[in-house]
Coordinates of N, CA and C in Angstrom, one line a residue:
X241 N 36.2 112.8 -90.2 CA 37.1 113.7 -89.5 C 37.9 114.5 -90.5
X242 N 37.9 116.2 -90.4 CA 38.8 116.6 -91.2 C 40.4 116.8 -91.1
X243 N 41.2 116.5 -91.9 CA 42.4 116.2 -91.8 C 43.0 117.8 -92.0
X244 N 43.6 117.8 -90.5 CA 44.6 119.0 -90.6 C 46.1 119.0 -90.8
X245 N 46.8 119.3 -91.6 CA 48.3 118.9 -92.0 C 49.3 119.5 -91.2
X246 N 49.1 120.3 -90.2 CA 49.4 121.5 -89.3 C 49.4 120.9 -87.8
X247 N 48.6 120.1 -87.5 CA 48.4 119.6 -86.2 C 49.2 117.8 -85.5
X248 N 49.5 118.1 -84.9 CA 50.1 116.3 -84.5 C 49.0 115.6 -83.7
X249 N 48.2 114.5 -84.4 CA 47.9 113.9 -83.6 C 48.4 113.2 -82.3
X250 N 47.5 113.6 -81.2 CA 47.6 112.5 -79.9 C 46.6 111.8 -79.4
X251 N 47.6 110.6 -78.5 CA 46.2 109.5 -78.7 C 44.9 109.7 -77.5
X252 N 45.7 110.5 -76.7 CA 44.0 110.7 -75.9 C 43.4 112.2 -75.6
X253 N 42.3 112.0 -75.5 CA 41.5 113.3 -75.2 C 41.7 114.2 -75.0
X254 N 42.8 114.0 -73.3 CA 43.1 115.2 -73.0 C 44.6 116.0 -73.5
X255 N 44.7 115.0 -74.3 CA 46.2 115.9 -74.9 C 45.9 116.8 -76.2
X256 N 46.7 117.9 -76.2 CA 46.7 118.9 -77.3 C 47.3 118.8 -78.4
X257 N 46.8 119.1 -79.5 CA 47.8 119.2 -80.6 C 48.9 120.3 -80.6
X258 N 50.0 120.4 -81.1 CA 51.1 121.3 -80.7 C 51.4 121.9 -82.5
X259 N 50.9 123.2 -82.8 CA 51.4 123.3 -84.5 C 52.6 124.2 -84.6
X260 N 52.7 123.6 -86.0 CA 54.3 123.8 -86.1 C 54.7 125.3 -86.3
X261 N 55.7 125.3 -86.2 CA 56.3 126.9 -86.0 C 56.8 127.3 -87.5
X262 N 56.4 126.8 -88.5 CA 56.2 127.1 -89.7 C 55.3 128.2 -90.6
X263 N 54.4 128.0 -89.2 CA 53.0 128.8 -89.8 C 52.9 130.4 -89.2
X264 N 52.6 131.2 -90.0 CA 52.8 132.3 -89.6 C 51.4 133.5 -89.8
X265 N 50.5 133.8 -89.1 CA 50.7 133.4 -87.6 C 50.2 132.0 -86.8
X266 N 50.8 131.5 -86.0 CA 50.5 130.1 -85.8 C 48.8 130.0 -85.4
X267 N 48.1 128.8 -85.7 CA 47.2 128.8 -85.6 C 46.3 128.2 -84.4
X268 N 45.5 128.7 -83.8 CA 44.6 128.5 -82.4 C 44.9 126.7 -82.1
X269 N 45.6 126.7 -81.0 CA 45.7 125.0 -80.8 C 44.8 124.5 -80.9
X270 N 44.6 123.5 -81.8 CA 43.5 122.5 -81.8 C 43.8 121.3 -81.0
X271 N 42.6 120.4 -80.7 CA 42.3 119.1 -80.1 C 42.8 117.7 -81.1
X272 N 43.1 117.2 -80.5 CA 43.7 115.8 -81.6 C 43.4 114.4 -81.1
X273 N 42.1 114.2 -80.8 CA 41.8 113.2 -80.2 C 41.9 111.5 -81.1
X274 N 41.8 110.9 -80.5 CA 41.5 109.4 -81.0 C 40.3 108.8 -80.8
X275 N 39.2 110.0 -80.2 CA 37.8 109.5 -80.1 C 36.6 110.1 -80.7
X276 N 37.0 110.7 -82.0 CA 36.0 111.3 -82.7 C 36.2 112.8 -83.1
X277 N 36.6 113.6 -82.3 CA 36.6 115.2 -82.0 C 37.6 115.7 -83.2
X278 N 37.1 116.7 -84.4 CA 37.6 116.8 -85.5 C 38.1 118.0 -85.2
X279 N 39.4 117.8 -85.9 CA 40.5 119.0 -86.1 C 40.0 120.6 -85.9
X280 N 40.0 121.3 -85.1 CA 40.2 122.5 -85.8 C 38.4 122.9 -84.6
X281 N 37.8 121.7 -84.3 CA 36.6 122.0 -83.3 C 36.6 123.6 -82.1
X282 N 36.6 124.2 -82.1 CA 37.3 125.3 -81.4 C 36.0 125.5 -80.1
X283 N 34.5 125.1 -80.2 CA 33.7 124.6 -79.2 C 34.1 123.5 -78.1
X284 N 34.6 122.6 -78.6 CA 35.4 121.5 -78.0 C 36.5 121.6 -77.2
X285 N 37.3 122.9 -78.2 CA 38.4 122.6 -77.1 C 38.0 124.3 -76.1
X286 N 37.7 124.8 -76.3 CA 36.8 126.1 -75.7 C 35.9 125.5 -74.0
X287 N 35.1 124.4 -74.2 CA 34.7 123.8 -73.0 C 35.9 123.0 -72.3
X288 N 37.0 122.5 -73.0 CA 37.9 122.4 -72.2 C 38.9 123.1 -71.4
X289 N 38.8 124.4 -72.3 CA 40.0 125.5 -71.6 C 39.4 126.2 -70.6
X290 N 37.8 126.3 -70.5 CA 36.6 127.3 -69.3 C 37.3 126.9 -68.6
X291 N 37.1 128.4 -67.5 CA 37.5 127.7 -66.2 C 35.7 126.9 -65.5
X292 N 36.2 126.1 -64.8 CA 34.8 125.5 -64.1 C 34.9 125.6 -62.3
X293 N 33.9 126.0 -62.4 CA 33.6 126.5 -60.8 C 33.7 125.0 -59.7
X294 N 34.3 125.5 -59.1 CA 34.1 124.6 -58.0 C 32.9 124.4 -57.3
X295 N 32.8 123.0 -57.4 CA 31.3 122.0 -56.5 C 31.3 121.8 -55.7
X296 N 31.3 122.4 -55.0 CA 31.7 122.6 -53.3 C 30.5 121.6 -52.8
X297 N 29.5 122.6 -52.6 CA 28.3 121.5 -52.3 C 27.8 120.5 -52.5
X298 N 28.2 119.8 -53.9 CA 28.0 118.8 -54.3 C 29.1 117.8 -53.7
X299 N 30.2 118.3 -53.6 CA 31.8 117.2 -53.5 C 31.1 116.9 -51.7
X300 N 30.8 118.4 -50.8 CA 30.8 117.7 -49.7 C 29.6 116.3 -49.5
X301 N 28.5 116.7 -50.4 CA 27.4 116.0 -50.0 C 27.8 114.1 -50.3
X302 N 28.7 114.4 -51.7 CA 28.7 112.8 -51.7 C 30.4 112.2 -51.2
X303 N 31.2 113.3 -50.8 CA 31.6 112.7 -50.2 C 31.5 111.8 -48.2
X304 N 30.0 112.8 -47.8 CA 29.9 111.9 -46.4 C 29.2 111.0 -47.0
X305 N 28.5 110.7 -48.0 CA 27.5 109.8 -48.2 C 28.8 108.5 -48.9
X306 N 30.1 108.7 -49.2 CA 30.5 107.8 -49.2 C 31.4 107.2 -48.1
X307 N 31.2 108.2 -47.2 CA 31.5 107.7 -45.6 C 30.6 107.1 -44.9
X308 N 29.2 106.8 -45.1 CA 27.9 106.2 -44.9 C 27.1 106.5 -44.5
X309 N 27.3 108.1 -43.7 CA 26.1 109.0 -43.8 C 24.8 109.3 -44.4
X310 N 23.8 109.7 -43.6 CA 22.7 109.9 -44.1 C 23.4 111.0 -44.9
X311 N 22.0 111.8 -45.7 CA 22.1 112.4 -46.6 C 22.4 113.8 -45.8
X312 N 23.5 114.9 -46.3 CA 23.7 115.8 -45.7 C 22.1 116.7 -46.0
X313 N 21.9 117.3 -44.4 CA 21.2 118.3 -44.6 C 21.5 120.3 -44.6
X314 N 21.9 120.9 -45.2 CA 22.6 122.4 -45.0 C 21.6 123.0 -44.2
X315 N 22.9 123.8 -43.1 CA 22.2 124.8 -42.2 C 21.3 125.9 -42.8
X316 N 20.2 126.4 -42.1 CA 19.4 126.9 -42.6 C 19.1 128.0 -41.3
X317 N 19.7 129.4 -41.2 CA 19.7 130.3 -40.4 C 18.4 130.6 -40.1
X318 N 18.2 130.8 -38.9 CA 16.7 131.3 -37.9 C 16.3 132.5 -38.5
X319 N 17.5 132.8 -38.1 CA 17.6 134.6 -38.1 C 18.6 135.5 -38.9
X320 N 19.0 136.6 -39.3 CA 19.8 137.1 -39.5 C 21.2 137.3 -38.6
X321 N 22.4 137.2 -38.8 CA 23.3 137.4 -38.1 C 23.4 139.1 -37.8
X322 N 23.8 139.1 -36.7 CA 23.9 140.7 -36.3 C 25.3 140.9 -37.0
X323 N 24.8 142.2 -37.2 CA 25.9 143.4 -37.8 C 26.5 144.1 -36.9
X324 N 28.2 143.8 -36.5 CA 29.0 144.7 -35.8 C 29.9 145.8 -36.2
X325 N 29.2 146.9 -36.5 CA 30.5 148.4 -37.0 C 32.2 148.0 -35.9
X326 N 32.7 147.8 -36.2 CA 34.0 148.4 -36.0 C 34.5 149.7 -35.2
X327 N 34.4 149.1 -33.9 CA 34.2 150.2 -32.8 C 36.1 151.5 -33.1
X328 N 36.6 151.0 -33.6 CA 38.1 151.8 -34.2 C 38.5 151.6 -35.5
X329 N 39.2 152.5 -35.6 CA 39.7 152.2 -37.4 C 40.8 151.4 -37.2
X330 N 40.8 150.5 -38.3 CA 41.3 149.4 -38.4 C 42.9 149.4 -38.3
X331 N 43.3 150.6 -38.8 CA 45.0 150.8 -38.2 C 45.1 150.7 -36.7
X332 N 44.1 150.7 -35.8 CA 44.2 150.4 -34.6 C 43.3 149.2 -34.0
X333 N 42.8 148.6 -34.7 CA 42.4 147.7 -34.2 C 43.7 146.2 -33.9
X334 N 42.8 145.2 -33.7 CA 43.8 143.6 -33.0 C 43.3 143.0 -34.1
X335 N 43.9 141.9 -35.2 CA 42.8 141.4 -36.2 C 43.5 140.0 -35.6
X336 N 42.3 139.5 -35.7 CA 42.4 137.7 -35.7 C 42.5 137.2 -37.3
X337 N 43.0 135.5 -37.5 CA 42.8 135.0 -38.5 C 41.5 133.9 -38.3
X338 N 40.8 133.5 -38.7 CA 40.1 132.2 -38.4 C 40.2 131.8 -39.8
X339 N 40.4 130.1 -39.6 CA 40.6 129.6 -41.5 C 40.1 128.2 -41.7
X340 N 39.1 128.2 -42.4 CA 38.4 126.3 -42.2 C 39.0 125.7 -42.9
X341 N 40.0 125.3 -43.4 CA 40.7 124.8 -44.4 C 41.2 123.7 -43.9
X342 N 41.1 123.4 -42.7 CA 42.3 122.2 -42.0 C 43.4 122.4 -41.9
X343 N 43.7 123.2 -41.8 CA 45.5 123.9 -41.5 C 45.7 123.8 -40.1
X344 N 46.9 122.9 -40.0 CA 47.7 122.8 -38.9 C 48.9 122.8 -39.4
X345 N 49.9 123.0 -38.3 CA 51.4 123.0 -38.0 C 52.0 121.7 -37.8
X346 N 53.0 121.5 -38.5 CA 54.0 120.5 -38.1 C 54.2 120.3 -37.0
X347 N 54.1 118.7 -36.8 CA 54.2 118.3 -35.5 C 52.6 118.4 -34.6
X348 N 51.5 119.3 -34.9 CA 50.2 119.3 -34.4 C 49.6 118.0 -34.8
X349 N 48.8 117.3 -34.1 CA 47.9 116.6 -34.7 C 46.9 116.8 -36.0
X350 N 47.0 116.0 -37.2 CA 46.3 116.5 -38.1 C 44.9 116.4 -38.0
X351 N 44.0 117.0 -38.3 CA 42.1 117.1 -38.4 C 42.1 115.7 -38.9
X352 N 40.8 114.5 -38.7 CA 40.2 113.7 -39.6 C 39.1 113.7 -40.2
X353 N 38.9 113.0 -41.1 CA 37.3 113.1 -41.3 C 36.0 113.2 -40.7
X354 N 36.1 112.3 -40.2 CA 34.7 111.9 -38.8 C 34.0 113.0 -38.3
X355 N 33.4 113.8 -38.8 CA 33.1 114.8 -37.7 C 34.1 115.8 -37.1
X356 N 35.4 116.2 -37.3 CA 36.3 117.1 -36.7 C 36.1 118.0 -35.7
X357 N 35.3 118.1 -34.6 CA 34.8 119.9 -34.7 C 35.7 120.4 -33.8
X358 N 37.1 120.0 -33.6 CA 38.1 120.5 -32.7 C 39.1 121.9 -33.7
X359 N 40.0 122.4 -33.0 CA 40.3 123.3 -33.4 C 41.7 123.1 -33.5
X360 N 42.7 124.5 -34.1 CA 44.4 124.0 -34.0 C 44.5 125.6 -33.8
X361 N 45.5 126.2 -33.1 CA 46.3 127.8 -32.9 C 47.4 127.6 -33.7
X362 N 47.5 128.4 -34.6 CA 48.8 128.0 -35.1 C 49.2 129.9 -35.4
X363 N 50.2 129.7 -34.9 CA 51.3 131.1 -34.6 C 51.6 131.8 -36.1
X364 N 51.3 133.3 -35.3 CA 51.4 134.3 -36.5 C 52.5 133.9 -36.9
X365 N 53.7 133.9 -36.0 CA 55.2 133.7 -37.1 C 55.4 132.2 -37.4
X366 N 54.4 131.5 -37.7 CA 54.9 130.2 -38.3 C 55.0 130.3 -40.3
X367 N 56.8 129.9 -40.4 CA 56.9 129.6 -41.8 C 56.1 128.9 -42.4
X368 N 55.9 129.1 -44.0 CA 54.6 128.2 -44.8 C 55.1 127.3 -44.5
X369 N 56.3 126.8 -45.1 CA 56.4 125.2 -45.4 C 56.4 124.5 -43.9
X370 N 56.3 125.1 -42.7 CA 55.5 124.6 -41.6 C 54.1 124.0 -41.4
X371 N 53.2 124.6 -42.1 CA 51.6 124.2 -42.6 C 51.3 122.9 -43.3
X372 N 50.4 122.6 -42.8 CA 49.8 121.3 -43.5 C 48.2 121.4 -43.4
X373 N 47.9 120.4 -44.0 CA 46.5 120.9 -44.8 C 45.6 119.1 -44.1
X374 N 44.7 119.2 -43.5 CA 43.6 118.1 -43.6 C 42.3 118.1 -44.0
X375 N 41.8 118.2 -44.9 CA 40.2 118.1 -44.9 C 39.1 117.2 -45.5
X376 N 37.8 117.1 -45.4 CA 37.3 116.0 -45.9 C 37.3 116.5 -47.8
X377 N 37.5 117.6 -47.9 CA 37.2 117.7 -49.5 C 38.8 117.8 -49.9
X378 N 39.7 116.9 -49.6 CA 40.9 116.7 -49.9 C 41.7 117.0 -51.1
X379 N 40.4 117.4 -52.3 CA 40.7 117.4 -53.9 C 41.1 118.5 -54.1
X380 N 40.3 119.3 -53.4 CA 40.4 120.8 -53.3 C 41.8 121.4 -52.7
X381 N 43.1 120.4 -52.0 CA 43.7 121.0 -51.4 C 44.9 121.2 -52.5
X382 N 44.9 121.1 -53.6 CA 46.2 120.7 -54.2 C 46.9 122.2 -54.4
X383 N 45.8 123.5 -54.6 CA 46.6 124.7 -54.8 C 47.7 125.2 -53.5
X384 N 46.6 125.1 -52.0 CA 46.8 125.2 -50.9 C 48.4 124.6 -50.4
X385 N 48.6 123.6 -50.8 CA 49.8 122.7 -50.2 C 50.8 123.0 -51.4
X386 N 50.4 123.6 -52.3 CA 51.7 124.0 -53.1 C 51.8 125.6 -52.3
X387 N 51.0 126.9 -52.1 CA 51.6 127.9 -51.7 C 50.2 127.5 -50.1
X388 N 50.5 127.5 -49.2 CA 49.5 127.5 -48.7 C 49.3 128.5 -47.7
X389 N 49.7 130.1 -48.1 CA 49.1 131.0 -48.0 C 48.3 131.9 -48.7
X390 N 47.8 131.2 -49.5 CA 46.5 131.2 -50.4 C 45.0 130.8 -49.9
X391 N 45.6 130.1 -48.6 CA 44.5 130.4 -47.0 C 44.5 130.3 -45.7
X392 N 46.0 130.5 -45.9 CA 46.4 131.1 -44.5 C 47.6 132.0 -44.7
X393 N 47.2 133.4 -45.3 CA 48.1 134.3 -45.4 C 48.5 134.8 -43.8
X394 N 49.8 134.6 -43.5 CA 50.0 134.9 -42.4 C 51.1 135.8 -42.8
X395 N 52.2 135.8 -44.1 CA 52.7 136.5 -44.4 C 51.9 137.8 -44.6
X396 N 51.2 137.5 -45.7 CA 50.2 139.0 -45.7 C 49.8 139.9 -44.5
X397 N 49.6 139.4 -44.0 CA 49.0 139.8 -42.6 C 50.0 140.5 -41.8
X398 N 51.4 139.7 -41.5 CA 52.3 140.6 -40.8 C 52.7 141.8 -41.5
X399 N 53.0 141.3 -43.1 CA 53.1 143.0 -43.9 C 52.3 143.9 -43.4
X400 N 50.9 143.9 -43.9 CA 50.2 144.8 -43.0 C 50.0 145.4 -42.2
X401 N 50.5 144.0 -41.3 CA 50.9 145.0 -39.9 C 52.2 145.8 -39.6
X402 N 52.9 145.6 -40.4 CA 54.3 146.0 -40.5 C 54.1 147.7 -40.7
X403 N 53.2 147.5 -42.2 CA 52.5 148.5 -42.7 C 51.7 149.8 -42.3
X404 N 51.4 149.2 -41.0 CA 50.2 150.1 -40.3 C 49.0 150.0 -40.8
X405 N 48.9 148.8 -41.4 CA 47.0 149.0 -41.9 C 46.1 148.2 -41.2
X406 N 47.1 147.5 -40.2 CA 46.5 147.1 -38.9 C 46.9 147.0 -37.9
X407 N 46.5 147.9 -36.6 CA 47.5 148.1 -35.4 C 48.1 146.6 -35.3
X408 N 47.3 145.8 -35.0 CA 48.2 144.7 -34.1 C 47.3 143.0 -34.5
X409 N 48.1 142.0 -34.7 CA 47.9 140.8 -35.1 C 47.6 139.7 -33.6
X410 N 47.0 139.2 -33.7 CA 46.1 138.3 -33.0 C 47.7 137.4 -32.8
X411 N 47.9 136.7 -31.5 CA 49.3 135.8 -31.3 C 48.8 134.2 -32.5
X412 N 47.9 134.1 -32.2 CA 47.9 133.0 -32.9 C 46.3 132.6 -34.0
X413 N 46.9 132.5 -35.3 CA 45.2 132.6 -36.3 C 44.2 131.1 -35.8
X414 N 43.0 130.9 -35.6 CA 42.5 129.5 -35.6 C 42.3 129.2 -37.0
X415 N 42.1 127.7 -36.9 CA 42.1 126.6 -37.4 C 41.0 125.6 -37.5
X416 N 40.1 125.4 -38.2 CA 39.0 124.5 -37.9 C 38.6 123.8 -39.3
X417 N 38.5 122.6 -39.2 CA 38.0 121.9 -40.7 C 36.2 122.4 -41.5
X418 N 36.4 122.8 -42.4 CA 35.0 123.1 -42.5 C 34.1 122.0 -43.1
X419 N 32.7 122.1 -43.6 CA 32.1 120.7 -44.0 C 32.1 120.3 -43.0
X420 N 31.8 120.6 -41.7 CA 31.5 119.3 -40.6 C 30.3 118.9 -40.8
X421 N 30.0 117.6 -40.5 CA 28.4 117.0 -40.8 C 27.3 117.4 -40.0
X422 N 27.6 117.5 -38.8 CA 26.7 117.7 -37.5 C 26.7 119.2 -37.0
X423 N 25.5 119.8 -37.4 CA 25.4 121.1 -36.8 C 25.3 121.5 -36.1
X424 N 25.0 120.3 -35.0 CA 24.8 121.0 -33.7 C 26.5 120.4 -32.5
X425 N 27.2 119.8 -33.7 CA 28.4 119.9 -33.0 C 29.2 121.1 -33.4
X426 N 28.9 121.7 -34.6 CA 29.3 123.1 -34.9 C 28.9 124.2 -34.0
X427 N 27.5 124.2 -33.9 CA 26.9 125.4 -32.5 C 27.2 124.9 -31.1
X428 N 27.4 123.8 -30.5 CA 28.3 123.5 -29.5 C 29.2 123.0 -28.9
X429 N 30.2 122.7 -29.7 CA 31.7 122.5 -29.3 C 32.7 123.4 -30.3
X430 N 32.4 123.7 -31.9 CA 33.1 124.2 -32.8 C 33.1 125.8 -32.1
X431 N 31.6 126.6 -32.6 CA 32.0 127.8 -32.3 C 32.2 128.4 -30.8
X432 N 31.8 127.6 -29.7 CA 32.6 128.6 -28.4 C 33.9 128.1 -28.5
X433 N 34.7 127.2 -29.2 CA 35.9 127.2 -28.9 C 36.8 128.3 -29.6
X434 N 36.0 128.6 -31.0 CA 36.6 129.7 -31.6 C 36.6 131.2 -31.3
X435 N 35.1 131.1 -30.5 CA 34.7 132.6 -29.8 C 36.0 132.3 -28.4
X436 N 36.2 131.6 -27.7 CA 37.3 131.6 -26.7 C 38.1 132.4 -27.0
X437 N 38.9 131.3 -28.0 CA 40.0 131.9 -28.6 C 40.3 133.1 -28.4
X438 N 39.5 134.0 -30.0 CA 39.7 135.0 -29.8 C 39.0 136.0 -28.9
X439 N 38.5 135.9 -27.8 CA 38.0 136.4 -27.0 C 39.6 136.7 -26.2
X440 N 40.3 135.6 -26.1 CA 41.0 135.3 -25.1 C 42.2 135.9 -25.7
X441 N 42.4 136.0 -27.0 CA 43.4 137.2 -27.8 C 43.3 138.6 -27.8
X442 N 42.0 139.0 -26.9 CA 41.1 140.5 -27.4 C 41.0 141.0 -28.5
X443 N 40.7 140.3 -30.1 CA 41.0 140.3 -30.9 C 39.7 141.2 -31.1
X444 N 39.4 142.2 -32.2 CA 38.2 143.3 -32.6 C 38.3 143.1 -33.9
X445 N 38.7 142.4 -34.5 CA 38.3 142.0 -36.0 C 38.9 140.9 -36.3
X446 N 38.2 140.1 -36.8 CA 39.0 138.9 -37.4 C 38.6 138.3 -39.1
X447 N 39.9 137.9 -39.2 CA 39.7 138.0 -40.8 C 38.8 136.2 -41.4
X448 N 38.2 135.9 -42.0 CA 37.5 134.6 -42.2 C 38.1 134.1 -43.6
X449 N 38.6 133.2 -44.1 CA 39.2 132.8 -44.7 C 38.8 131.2 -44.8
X450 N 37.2 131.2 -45.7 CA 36.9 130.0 -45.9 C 37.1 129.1 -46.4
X451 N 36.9 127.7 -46.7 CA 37.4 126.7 -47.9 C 36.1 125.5 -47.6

């Protein structure tokens, strides 16, 4: 290991060396591990600063399989989805929200794991810190529940409409857990309950806001 006189060792991995304010100009933080990783490695601590993409696919798959599920299998479209132009411009249209994230309101029943394929309405003027978050990829919710209009911008949305860049907001955005296991409880109980909905809001655009 080469010895840097500039850096503080710490004892594990993921802690940083911190250099002193002596040095001018201070030098690229290095790694100060206790398990090998030499001073000043800038590959090393470089793979640690990447950002790394999220494993969506992979986090859902093992996490039903540690619920005791067979092995997930992903939908695989027949056909192409039809293309709808936007019968008005969008300063006059109704926009809906729809948001798979598990987002419910205080006091609603939260989503569970099991298969979820029910739904929640939760109100354009509901405050954030009203929201709450359920889903089976639970790891993923940590940014969400610190601002969690980061997927369910409902603030945004009213600006907008405040704004005029969209006539008029849907009374209430849906709600649905996404990663459900069973696709054919997705094609028959998940999506007419969401086509309801906004059917039943006369909504002409709605915004999708996955997770």
């Amino acid at each position: 290991m080469v010895e840097n006189p500039y850096a503080i060792a710490l004892p594990r991995r993921e802690d940083v060396a911190i250099p002193t304010s002596r040095l001018e100009p201070p030098p690229l933080i290095v790694l100060a591990a206790a398990t090998g990783f030499p001073f000043g490695d800038d590959s090393v601590l470089m793979d640690i600063m990447e950002p790394q993409p999220v494993r969506y696919i992979e986090a859902i798959t093992q996490r039903y399989a540690s619920l005791g599920y067979a092995p997930y299998r992903w939908y695989v479209a027949d056909e192409k989805p039809p293309v709808a132009p936007l019968s008005k411009p969008l300063a006059e249209s109704r926009l809906g929200l729809l948001t798979t994230s598990g987002c419910y309101v205080a006091g609603q029943v939260a989503f569970h794991y099991k298969d979820d394929a029910s739904v929640r309405r939760i109100p354009m003027d509901t405050p954030p810190e009203q929201l709450r978050f359920a889903h089976i990829t639970e790891n993923y919710l940590e940014s969400a529940r610190r601002d969690p209009q980061c997927l369910v911008p409902l603030a945004a949305l009213r600006r907008l409409r405040d704004e005029g860049m969209v006539g008029s907001l849907a009374d209430d955005a849906v709600s649905c857990m996404g990663g459900i296991y069973s696709q054919r409880r997705v094609r028959e109980e998940l999506i007419p309950q969401i086509e309801g909905i906004l059917k039943q809001q006369a909504v002409d655009v709605a915004l999708l806001v996955p997770m």
